Short mmCIF file of C-alpha atoms and ligand atoms in Angstrom, two decimals:
data_model
loop_
_atom_site.label_atom_id
_atom_site.label_comp_id
_atom_site.label_asym_id
_atom_site.label_seq_id
_atom_site.Cartn_x
_atom_site.Cartn_y
_atom_site.Cartn_z
CA MET U 175 1.23 10.80 17.27
CA ASN U 176 3.60 9.70 15.34
CA SER U 177 0.96 8.32 13.00
CA ILE U 178 -0.57 11.47 12.85
CA ARG U 179 2.34 12.87 11.54
CA ARG U 180 2.97 10.51 9.16
CA GLN U 181 -0.39 11.12 7.72
CA LEU U 182 0.02 15.25 7.96
CA ILE U 183 3.10 15.44 6.10
CA PRO U 184 2.10 14.09 2.62
CA TRP U 185 -0.02 16.77 2.72
CA LEU U 186 2.23 19.00 4.11
CA LYS U 187 4.35 18.23 0.61
CA VAL U 188 1.49 18.96 -1.56
CA LEU U 189 0.72 22.41 0.45
CA VAL U 190 4.31 23.07 -0.60
CA SER U 191 4.69 21.84 -4.17
CA GLN U 192 1.08 23.17 -5.09
CA GLY U 193 2.21 26.34 -3.22
CA VAL U 194 5.38 27.13 -5.33
CA VAL U 195 4.41 26.60 -8.55
CA LEU U 196 1.46 28.88 -7.81
CA ALA U 197 3.78 30.73 -6.06
CA LEU U 198 5.61 30.84 -9.98
CA VAL U 199 2.46 30.91 -12.12
CA LEU U 200 1.55 34.63 -10.16
CA TRP U 201 4.63 35.58 -10.67
CA LEU U 202 5.32 34.76 -13.76
CA ARG U 203 2.21 35.14 -15.72
CA GLU U 204 2.79 37.44 -18.65
CA SER U 205 5.01 35.83 -19.55
CA ILE U 206 3.77 32.42 -19.57
CA PRO U 207 1.55 31.42 -23.15
CA VAL U 208 -1.21 29.12 -21.95
CA ASP U 209 -4.27 29.97 -20.32
CA GLY U 210 -7.17 28.37 -18.77
CA PRO U 211 -7.43 24.88 -17.81
CA LEU U 212 -3.71 24.11 -20.07
CA LEU U 213 -2.08 26.26 -17.70
CA LEU U 214 -4.41 24.41 -14.47
CA VAL U 215 -2.55 20.73 -15.12
CA ALA U 216 0.90 22.27 -16.51
CA GLN U 217 0.43 23.69 -13.41
CA GLY U 218 -0.53 20.45 -12.07
CA LEU U 219 1.87 18.38 -12.79
CA ALA U 220 4.92 21.05 -12.05
CA ALA U 221 3.23 20.26 -8.21
CA ALA U 222 3.29 16.39 -9.62
CA LEU U 223 7.19 16.65 -10.25
CA ILE U 224 7.97 19.11 -7.17
CA GLY U 225 6.26 16.48 -5.54
CA ARG U 226 8.00 13.34 -6.73
CA LEU U 227 11.07 15.23 -5.64
CA LEU U 228 9.78 15.95 -1.91
CA GLY U 229 9.18 11.97 -2.12
CA LEU U 230 5.66 11.94 -2.26
CA SER U 231 4.52 8.61 -3.79
CA PRO U 232 3.25 7.40 -7.13
CA PHE U 233 -1.00 7.81 -6.09
CA TRP U 234 -0.53 11.51 -5.70
CA ILE U 235 0.22 12.56 -8.92
CA PRO U 236 -3.01 12.49 -9.45
CA ILE U 237 -4.16 14.17 -7.00
CA GLN U 238 -1.42 16.56 -7.59
CA ILE U 239 -2.87 17.26 -11.32
CA LEU U 240 -6.39 17.97 -10.64
CA LEU U 241 -5.84 20.16 -7.37
CA PRO U 242 -5.11 22.71 -8.84
CA LEU U 243 -8.48 22.13 -11.37
CA ALA U 244 -10.61 21.36 -8.70
CA ALA U 245 -9.76 24.59 -6.46
CA ALA U 246 -10.38 26.74 -10.60
CA TYR U 247 -13.77 25.07 -11.20
CA ASN U 248 -15.17 24.11 -7.69
CA ALA U 249 -17.99 26.11 -8.82
CA VAL U 250 -18.51 24.07 -12.25
CA VAL U 251 -18.82 20.60 -10.30
CA PRO U 252 -21.33 18.55 -10.54
CA ALA U 253 -22.90 17.83 -7.10
CA TRP U 254 -22.63 14.01 -8.08
CA ALA U 255 -19.11 13.87 -8.94
CA TYR U 256 -18.49 14.16 -5.65
CA LEU U 257 -20.60 10.76 -4.41
CA ALA U 258 -19.49 9.14 -7.18
CA ALA U 259 -15.60 10.15 -5.59
CA PHE U 260 -17.12 9.44 -2.62
CA ILE U 261 -18.10 5.19 -3.89
CA VAL U 262 -15.21 5.32 -5.24
CA CYS U 263 -12.45 6.21 -2.14
CA ALA U 264 -15.28 3.48 -0.53
CA LEU U 265 -14.11 0.70 -2.49
CA ILE U 266 -10.83 1.59 -2.46
CA TYR U 267 -10.18 2.36 0.92
CA TRP U 268 -12.72 -0.83 2.39
CA ASN U 269 -11.11 -1.38 5.67
CA SER U 270 -9.87 1.51 6.47
CA ALA U 271 -13.11 2.31 8.55
CA SER U 272 -13.91 -1.37 9.89
CA GLU U 273 -10.34 -2.51 10.19
CA GLN U 274 -8.45 0.67 10.74
CA VAL U 275 -6.28 -0.83 7.85
CA PRO U 276 -5.08 1.85 5.76
CA LEU U 277 -3.83 0.48 1.81
CA TYR U 278 0.09 1.79 1.17
CA LEU U 279 1.44 -0.53 -0.77
CA THR U 280 4.84 -2.87 0.26
CA ASN U 281 7.91 -1.33 -1.41
CA ARG U 282 10.52 -2.81 -4.17
CA ARG U 283 12.75 -3.20 -1.91
CA THR U 284 10.39 -4.69 0.50
CA TRP U 285 9.80 -7.43 -2.05
CA GLN U 286 13.46 -8.56 -2.57
CA ALA U 287 13.88 -8.57 1.13
CA LEU U 288 11.54 -10.75 1.27
CA ASP U 289 12.00 -13.06 -1.63
CA THR U 290 15.78 -13.49 0.45
CA VAL U 291 13.57 -14.91 3.92
CA ILE U 292 11.67 -17.13 1.09
CA SER U 293 14.80 -18.32 0.06
CA GLU U 294 16.37 -18.89 3.15
CA GLN U 295 13.14 -20.29 4.28
CA LYS U 296 13.24 -22.86 1.32
CA ALA U 297 9.08 -22.05 1.44
CA THR U 298 7.04 -23.55 -0.33
CA SER U 299 3.90 -21.30 0.85
CA PHE U 300 2.85 -18.08 1.01
CA VAL U 301 0.24 -15.93 1.82
CA ASP U 302 -0.17 -11.60 1.87
CA LEU U 303 -2.76 -10.73 4.32
CA GLY U 304 -4.25 -7.97 2.90
CA SER U 305 -3.19 -8.72 -0.55
CA GLY U 306 -3.94 -4.72 -1.83
CA MET U 307 -2.65 -4.99 -5.60
CA GLY U 308 -0.73 -7.67 -5.73
CA GLY U 309 2.54 -6.60 -6.01
CA VAL U 310 4.00 -8.65 -2.92
CA VAL U 311 2.68 -12.13 -4.50
CA THR U 312 2.60 -11.66 -8.09
CA PHE U 313 6.41 -10.64 -7.50
CA LEU U 314 6.91 -13.69 -5.31
CA ALA U 315 5.05 -16.06 -7.71
CA ASP U 316 7.18 -15.19 -10.62
CA ALA U 317 10.86 -15.13 -8.31
CA HIS U 318 9.80 -18.25 -6.63
CA PRO U 319 8.17 -20.65 -9.94
CA GLY U 320 8.00 -23.54 -7.57
CA LEU U 321 5.94 -21.45 -4.25
CA ARG U 322 2.51 -21.28 -4.20
CA ALA U 323 1.21 -17.77 -3.44
CA ARG U 324 -1.84 -16.07 -2.28
CA GLY U 325 -2.82 -13.35 -1.43
CA VAL U 326 -6.48 -12.32 0.35
CA GLU U 327 -8.28 -8.86 0.16
CA THR U 328 -11.65 -7.29 0.66
CA ALA U 329 -12.15 -3.75 -1.19
CA PRO U 330 -13.47 -4.28 -4.44
CA LEU U 331 -11.92 -2.41 -6.30
CA VAL U 332 -8.22 -3.23 -5.04
CA PHE U 333 -8.92 -7.05 -5.13
CA LEU U 334 -9.85 -6.26 -9.02
CA ALA U 335 -7.23 -5.26 -9.73
CA SER U 336 -4.97 -7.60 -8.14
CA ARG U 337 -6.50 -10.15 -10.29
CA ILE U 338 -5.89 -7.55 -13.38
CA ARG U 339 -2.45 -7.34 -12.75
CA LEU U 340 -2.45 -10.91 -12.61
CA MET U 341 -4.39 -12.15 -15.81
CA LEU U 342 -1.44 -9.66 -17.14
CA ARG U 343 0.92 -11.33 -15.42
CA ARG U 344 0.07 -15.06 -16.03
CA LEU U 345 1.28 -16.68 -13.02
CA PRO U 346 -0.18 -20.20 -12.71
CA ASN U 347 1.67 -20.21 -8.77
CA ALA U 348 -0.36 -17.23 -7.63
CA GLU U 349 -3.29 -16.33 -6.20
CA PHE U 350 -5.94 -14.20 -5.55
CA ALA U 351 -9.39 -14.95 -2.99
CA TYR U 352 -12.26 -12.59 -2.30
CA ARG U 353 -11.68 -12.94 1.25
CA SER U 354 -11.03 -11.59 4.82
CA ILE U 355 -7.76 -11.86 6.28
CA TRP U 356 -9.90 -13.68 9.70
CA ASP U 357 -11.72 -16.72 7.53
CA GLU U 358 -8.38 -17.32 6.10
CA ASP U 359 -6.87 -21.51 6.95
CA LEU U 360 -3.00 -19.96 8.17
CA SER U 361 -1.57 -23.60 8.85
CA ALA U 362 -1.76 -24.02 4.83
CA HIS U 363 1.40 -21.35 4.94
CA ASP U 364 4.75 -21.97 5.24
CA VAL U 365 5.11 -17.89 5.20
CA VAL U 366 2.23 -15.12 6.36
CA TYR U 367 3.00 -11.67 5.65
CA CYS U 368 1.05 -9.03 6.54
CA PHE U 369 0.81 -4.87 5.84
CA LEU U 370 -1.00 -3.49 8.09
CA SER U 371 -1.48 -1.05 10.99
CA PRO U 372 -0.94 -1.58 14.72
CA VAL U 373 -4.41 -2.17 15.70
CA PRO U 374 -5.17 -5.97 14.56
CA MET U 375 -1.78 -7.14 14.96
CA PRO U 376 -2.67 -8.85 19.00
CA ARG U 377 -5.67 -10.39 17.36
CA ILE U 378 -3.42 -11.73 14.52
CA PHE U 379 -0.85 -13.28 15.90
CA LEU U 380 -3.18 -15.25 17.79
CA LYS U 381 -4.90 -16.65 14.35
CA ALA U 382 -0.90 -17.05 13.60
CA LYS U 383 -0.36 -18.88 16.57
CA ALA U 384 -3.24 -21.09 16.76
CA GLU U 385 -3.61 -22.08 13.37
CA MET U 386 0.20 -22.13 11.46
CA ARG U 387 2.30 -24.84 11.83
CA PRO U 388 5.97 -25.21 14.49
CA GLY U 389 8.63 -23.37 12.59
CA THR U 390 6.77 -21.90 9.70
CA LEU U 391 7.63 -17.74 9.97
CA PHE U 392 4.65 -15.04 10.27
CA VAL U 393 6.75 -11.47 8.62
CA SER U 394 4.42 -8.41 9.16
CA ASN U 395 5.75 -5.29 7.88
CA SER U 396 6.48 -2.03 10.02
CA PHE U 397 4.26 -3.40 13.14
CA THR U 398 5.38 -5.98 15.79
CA VAL U 399 3.26 -7.26 18.41
CA PRO U 400 2.69 -5.97 21.34
CA ASP U 401 4.77 -7.36 24.47
CA VAL U 402 6.13 -9.94 22.06
CA GLU U 403 10.35 -10.35 21.42
CA PRO U 404 10.26 -11.17 17.02
CA ASP U 405 13.37 -13.89 16.51
CA ALA U 406 15.19 -11.83 13.52
CA VAL U 407 14.55 -8.19 12.21
CA VAL U 408 14.95 -7.37 8.48
CA GLU U 409 15.85 -4.28 7.96
CA VAL U 410 15.24 -2.76 4.01
CA ASP U 411 17.58 -0.49 2.95
CA ASP U 412 14.67 1.50 1.39
CA THR U 413 13.68 5.46 2.12
CA ARG U 414 11.47 4.18 4.72
CA LYS U 415 13.81 2.77 6.30
CA THR U 416 11.03 -0.58 5.87
CA ARG U 417 10.90 -3.44 8.99
CA LEU U 418 10.16 -6.80 8.51
CA TYR U 419 9.63 -8.28 12.27
CA LEU U 420 10.12 -12.02 11.43
CA TYR U 421 8.17 -14.67 14.28
CA ARG U 422 9.32 -18.19 14.02
CA ILE U 423 6.16 -20.30 15.29
C1 SAM A 523 -1.60 -1.91 4.37
S1 SAM A 523 -2.03 -2.70 2.58
C2 SAM A 523 -1.09 -3.41 2.19
C3 SAM A 523 -1.05 -4.18 0.20
C4 SAM A 523 -0.68 -5.17 0.49
N1 SAM A 523 0.04 -6.14 1.24
C5 SAM A 523 0.96 -4.48 -0.01
O1 SAM A 523 2.21 -4.65 1.05
O2 SAM A 523 1.54 -4.36 -0.78
C6 SAM A 523 -3.29 -3.01 3.85
C7 SAM A 523 -3.93 -3.93 3.05
O3 SAM A 523 -5.34 -5.43 3.98
C8 SAM A 523 -6.50 -4.70 2.92
N2 SAM A 523 -7.40 -5.61 4.68
C9 SAM A 523 -7.67 -5.04 5.97
N3 SAM A 523 -7.81 -5.80 6.56
C10 SAM A 523 -8.36 -6.52 6.15
C11 SAM A 523 -9.41 -7.47 5.58
N4 SAM A 523 -10.25 -7.44 7.29
N5 SAM A 523 -9.42 -8.53 4.87
C12 SAM A 523 -8.24 -8.83 4.23
N6 SAM A 523 -7.86 -7.60 3.42
C13 SAM A 523 -8.27 -6.57 4.47
C14 SAM A 523 -6.80 -3.68 2.90
O4 SAM A 523 -7.77 -3.38 2.28
C15 SAM A 523 -5.33 -3.15 2.12
O5 SAM A 523 -5.50 -3.17 0.80
#
């Protein structure tokens, strides 16, 4: 129920922001100097701004900008555009259907909390299981030149984005592998981090227990391992009240 609510809230915020802007446009129509596509883009931009003020993540900005255009020109959008959009979404949300793990990203405050965990653990190797756009890995590699930071990811476009990020940052101690989390050898890492979903938690923890060395740390963002008490919980001072669950192997 909670997860359904979490999925619906952003869409409600989109509806509210688009609705407020549409109402304003209809009300002030006579005095608005622009019309046509320009007005629709301006409408989308204003809704995107309101959405950000309501706490929507930057990912929603392009969606908010395109929505009024898509609604106004739905009849002229060619059918292939929907197929192309579907393919792009599939290449991004590759693991949503099979693994029931969507794409959402660890925020900067949580990167900093992980930075502290790495220092306290005196870790020399780290892996992010399902490394998304590579933010965690590149941040930690940059902050800890002595750390080997690795990410594994199988969503094609997301993986590509993380490789491009790394090319731009040129961090010799960071790497991304196109590999399933289930194929990664966890014995090589002092800290194993994941931000997945409730579904894979029991299986991934079994794998961690079987492969990780004694004394190393398994860290899960937001999702606990059922029936296993974490050794520590880090409460991050961010808007979504992130919790990191730390399990000592
Ligand atoms: C919630 S995102 C977290 C991204 C990143 N770790 C972060 O915190 O910013 C989970 C990621 O795990 C990836 N993923 C899910 N199942 C996977 C699997 N079996 N192998 C590799 N990656 C997987 C998804 O594609 C997604 O990018």
